[in-house]
Amino acid sequence: MFLDAIPGTGGIITAIAKRVGCSWHTADKYIKRYPRVQQAYRDECERVLDMAETKVIELISEGDPQMLRYYLSTKGKHRGYTERQEITGAGGEPIVFQVVYPKGTDGDNR
């Protein structure tokens, strides 16, 4: 019953539960309990991921600037395409912060 209900759902548990006629929680427990059902669920999730990746590649081929930026910032990190910047102290050393408390306080502001 569950094995037949999974294909075409995109891995959406609510859709699987609706096809089987049970609650979301029951479907989730069933998927986690039975290895064959779990594998079918994973296969469906991977199928949808493959579809999404195919669309990403299509959009890149069409020159979509947002998709180009997204792809490079996620898949091109090892080549330096990232929006994250690391800040270090002189010579790559850690940055040292000094906290200065106002006069007349003991620095314990809990």
PDB file of C-alpha atoms in Angstrom:
ATOM      1  CA  MET A   1       0.000   0.000   0.000  1.00  0.00           C
ATOM      2  CA  PHE A   2       2.678   2.553   1.014  1.00  0.00           C
ATOM      3  CA  LEU A   3       5.086   1.432  -1.695  1.00  0.00           C
ATOM      4  CA  ASP A   4       2.461   2.215  -4.343  1.00  0.00           C
ATOM      5  CA  ALA A   5       1.516   5.534  -2.726  1.00  0.00           C
ATOM      6  CA  ILE A   6       4.984   7.099  -2.714  1.00  0.00           C
ATOM      7  CA  PRO A   7       5.824   7.595  -6.428  1.00  0.00           C
ATOM      8  CA  GLY A   8       4.720  10.964  -7.740  1.00  0.00           C
ATOM      9  CA  THR A   9       4.380  12.610  -4.319  1.00  0.00           C
ATOM     10  CA  GLY A  10       7.717  14.384  -4.401  1.00  0.00           C
ATOM     11  CA  GLY A  11       8.436  12.905  -0.990  1.00  0.00           C
ATOM     12  CA  ILE A  12       5.712  14.998   0.616  1.00  0.00           C
ATOM     13  CA  ILE A  13       4.494  12.946   3.574  1.00  0.00           C
ATOM     14  CA  THR A  14       1.097  14.668   3.605  1.00  0.00           C
ATOM     15  CA  ALA A  15       0.524  13.542   0.009  1.00  0.00           C
ATOM     16  CA  ILE A  16       1.554   9.980   0.858  1.00  0.00           C
ATOM     17  CA  ALA A  17      -0.732   9.922   3.908  1.00  0.00           C
ATOM     18  CA  LYS A  18      -3.647  11.223   1.839  1.00  0.00           C
ATOM     19  CA  ARG A  19      -3.166   8.499  -0.787  1.00  0.00           C
ATOM     20  CA  VAL A  20      -3.071   5.813   1.896  1.00  0.00           C
ATOM     21  CA  GLY A  21      -5.837   7.359   3.991  1.00  0.00           C
ATOM     22  CA  CYS A  22      -3.957   7.859   7.235  1.00  0.00           C
ATOM     23  CA  SER A  23      -2.517  10.694   9.303  1.00  0.00           C
ATOM     24  CA  TRP A  24       0.799  12.383   8.602  1.00  0.00           C
ATOM     25  CA  HIS A  25       2.261  10.890  11.800  1.00  0.00           C
ATOM     26  CA  THR A  26       1.208   7.352  10.854  1.00  0.00           C
ATOM     27  CA  ALA A  27       2.773   7.707   7.402  1.00  0.00           C
ATOM     28  CA  ASP A  28       5.965   9.129   8.885  1.00  0.00           C
ATOM     29  CA  LYS A  29       6.264   6.273  11.395  1.00  0.00           C
ATOM     30  CA  TYR A  30       5.581   3.678   8.695  1.00  0.00           C
ATOM     31  CA  ILE A  31       8.246   5.141   6.415  1.00  0.00           C
ATOM     32  CA  LYS A  32      10.804   5.126   9.230  1.00  0.00           C
ATOM     33  CA  ARG A  33       9.906   1.606  10.392  1.00  0.00           C
ATOM     34  CA  TYR A  34      10.076  -0.396   7.155  1.00  0.00           C
ATOM     35  CA  PRO A  35      13.357  -0.367   5.190  1.00  0.00           C
ATOM     36  CA  ARG A  36      11.748  -1.022   1.781  1.00  0.00           C
ATOM     37  CA  VAL A  37       9.298   1.833   2.286  1.00  0.00           C
ATOM     38  CA  GLN A  38      12.095   4.050   3.588  1.00  0.00           C
ATOM     39  CA  GLN A  39      14.139   3.312   0.451  1.00  0.00           C
ATOM     40  CA  ALA A  40      11.162   4.061  -1.809  1.00  0.00           C
ATOM     41  CA  TYR A  41      10.680   7.346   0.047  1.00  0.00           C
ATOM     42  CA  ARG A  42      14.373   8.243  -0.343  1.00  0.00           C
ATOM     43  CA  ASP A  43      14.229   7.346  -4.033  1.00  0.00           C
ATOM     44  CA  GLU A  44      11.254   9.680  -4.516  1.00  0.00           C
ATOM     45  CA  CYS A  45      13.016  12.511  -2.688  1.00  0.00           C
ATOM     46  CA  GLU A  46      16.136  11.986  -4.823  1.00  0.00           C
ATOM     47  CA  ARG A  47      14.021  11.939  -7.995  1.00  0.00           C
ATOM     48  CA  VAL A  48      12.643  15.376  -7.157  1.00  0.00           C
ATOM     49  CA  LEU A  49      16.110  16.651  -6.277  1.00  0.00           C
ATOM     50  CA  ASP A  50      17.339  15.430  -9.670  1.00  0.00           C
ATOM     51  CA  MET A  51      14.477  17.318 -11.346  1.00  0.00           C
ATOM     52  CA  ALA A  52      15.371  20.495  -9.472  1.00  0.00           C
ATOM     53  CA  GLU A  53      19.051  20.174 -10.358  1.00  0.00           C
ATOM     54  CA  THR A  54      18.118  19.658 -13.999  1.00  0.00           C
ATOM     55  CA  LYS A  55      16.104  22.890 -13.920  1.00  0.00           C
ATOM     56  CA  VAL A  56      19.026  24.714 -12.291  1.00  0.00           C
ATOM     57  CA  ILE A  57      21.298  23.598 -15.136  1.00  0.00           C
ATOM     58  CA  GLU A  58      18.683  24.690 -17.714  1.00  0.00           C
ATOM     59  CA  LEU A  59      18.464  28.144 -16.132  1.00  0.00           C
ATOM     60  CA  ILE A  60      22.253  28.436 -16.045  1.00  0.00           C
ATOM     61  CA  SER A  61      22.363  27.489 -19.741  1.00  0.00           C
ATOM     62  CA  GLU A  62      19.853  30.263 -20.430  1.00  0.00           C
ATOM     63  CA  GLY A  63      22.120  32.741 -18.627  1.00  0.00           C
ATOM     64  CA  ASP A  64      19.872  33.392 -15.630  1.00  0.00           C
ATOM     65  CA  PRO A  65      22.042  35.704 -13.473  1.00  0.00           C
ATOM     66  CA  GLN A  66      20.419  34.792 -10.151  1.00  0.00           C
ATOM     67  CA  MET A  67      20.845  31.086 -10.807  1.00  0.00           C
ATOM     68  CA  LEU A  68      24.437  31.599 -11.909  1.00  0.00           C
ATOM     69  CA  ARG A  69      25.185  33.447  -8.684  1.00  0.00           C
ATOM     70  CA  TYR A  70      23.398  30.831  -6.569  1.00  0.00           C
ATOM     71  CA  TYR A  71      25.140  27.920  -8.253  1.00  0.00           C
ATOM     72  CA  LEU A  72      28.594  29.447  -7.983  1.00  0.00           C
ATOM     73  CA  SER A  73      28.077  30.405  -4.332  1.00  0.00           C
ATOM     74  CA  THR A  74      27.083  26.835  -3.444  1.00  0.00           C
ATOM     75  CA  LYS A  75      28.901  24.515  -5.843  1.00  0.00           C
ATOM     76  CA  GLY A  76      31.849  26.801  -6.612  1.00  0.00           C
ATOM     77  CA  LYS A  77      33.031  27.474  -3.065  1.00  0.00           C
ATOM     78  CA  HIS A  78      36.204  25.465  -3.567  1.00  0.00           C
ATOM     79  CA  ARG A  79      37.125  27.926  -6.336  1.00  0.00           C
ATOM     80  CA  GLY A  80      36.509  30.974  -4.193  1.00  0.00           C
ATOM     81  CA  TYR A  81      32.940  31.760  -5.257  1.00  0.00           C
ATOM     82  CA  THR A  82      31.427  32.618  -1.927  1.00  0.00           C
ATOM     83  CA  GLU A  83      29.767  35.545  -0.247  1.00  0.00           C
ATOM     84  CA  ARG A  84      31.221  34.593   3.105  1.00  0.00           C
ATOM     85  CA  GLN A  85      34.259  36.530   4.188  1.00  0.00           C
ATOM     86  CA  GLU A  86      36.588  35.508   6.949  1.00  0.00           C
ATOM     87  CA  ILE A  87      38.247  38.219   8.975  1.00  0.00           C
ATOM     88  CA  THR A  88      41.461  37.610  10.858  1.00  0.00           C
ATOM     89  CA  GLY A  89      43.946  39.656  12.776  1.00  0.00           C
ATOM     90  CA  ALA A  90      47.408  40.603  11.546  1.00  0.00           C
ATOM     91  CA  GLY A  91      49.264  37.697   9.953  1.00  0.00           C
ATOM     92  CA  GLY A  92      46.176  35.494  10.047  1.00  0.00           C
ATOM     93  CA  GLU A  93      46.112  35.463  13.818  1.00  0.00           C
ATOM     94  CA  PRO A  94      42.826  35.515  15.758  1.00  0.00           C
ATOM     95  CA  ILE A  95      41.234  38.860  16.472  1.00  0.00           C
ATOM     96  CA  VAL A  96      41.473  39.840  20.128  1.00  0.00           C
ATOM     97  CA  PHE A  97      38.667  41.914  21.584  1.00  0.00           C
ATOM     98  CA  GLN A  98      39.040  43.998  24.699  1.00  0.00           C
ATOM     99  CA  VAL A  99      35.880  44.829  26.602  1.00  0.00           C
ATOM    100  CA  VAL A 100      35.963  48.130  28.460  1.00  0.00           C
ATOM    101  CA  TYR A 101      33.290  48.675  31.089  1.00  0.00           C
ATOM    102  CA  PRO A 102      32.164  52.147  32.191  1.00  0.00           C
ATOM    103  CA  LYS A 103      33.818  53.492  35.305  1.00  0.00           C
ATOM    104  CA  GLY A 104      31.944  52.674  38.461  1.00  0.00           C
ATOM    105  CA  THR A 105      30.738  49.267  37.266  1.00  0.00           C
ATOM    106  CA  ASP A 106      32.234  45.915  38.061  1.00  0.00           C
ATOM    107  CA  GLY A 107      31.551  44.615  34.543  1.00  0.00           C
ATOM    108  CA  ASP A 108      28.918  42.178  35.754  1.00  0.00           C
ATOM    109  CA  ASN A 109      25.749  43.304  33.983  1.00  0.00           C
ATOM    110  CA  ARG A 110      23.675  40.167  34.457  1.00  0.00           C
TER     111      ARG A 110
END
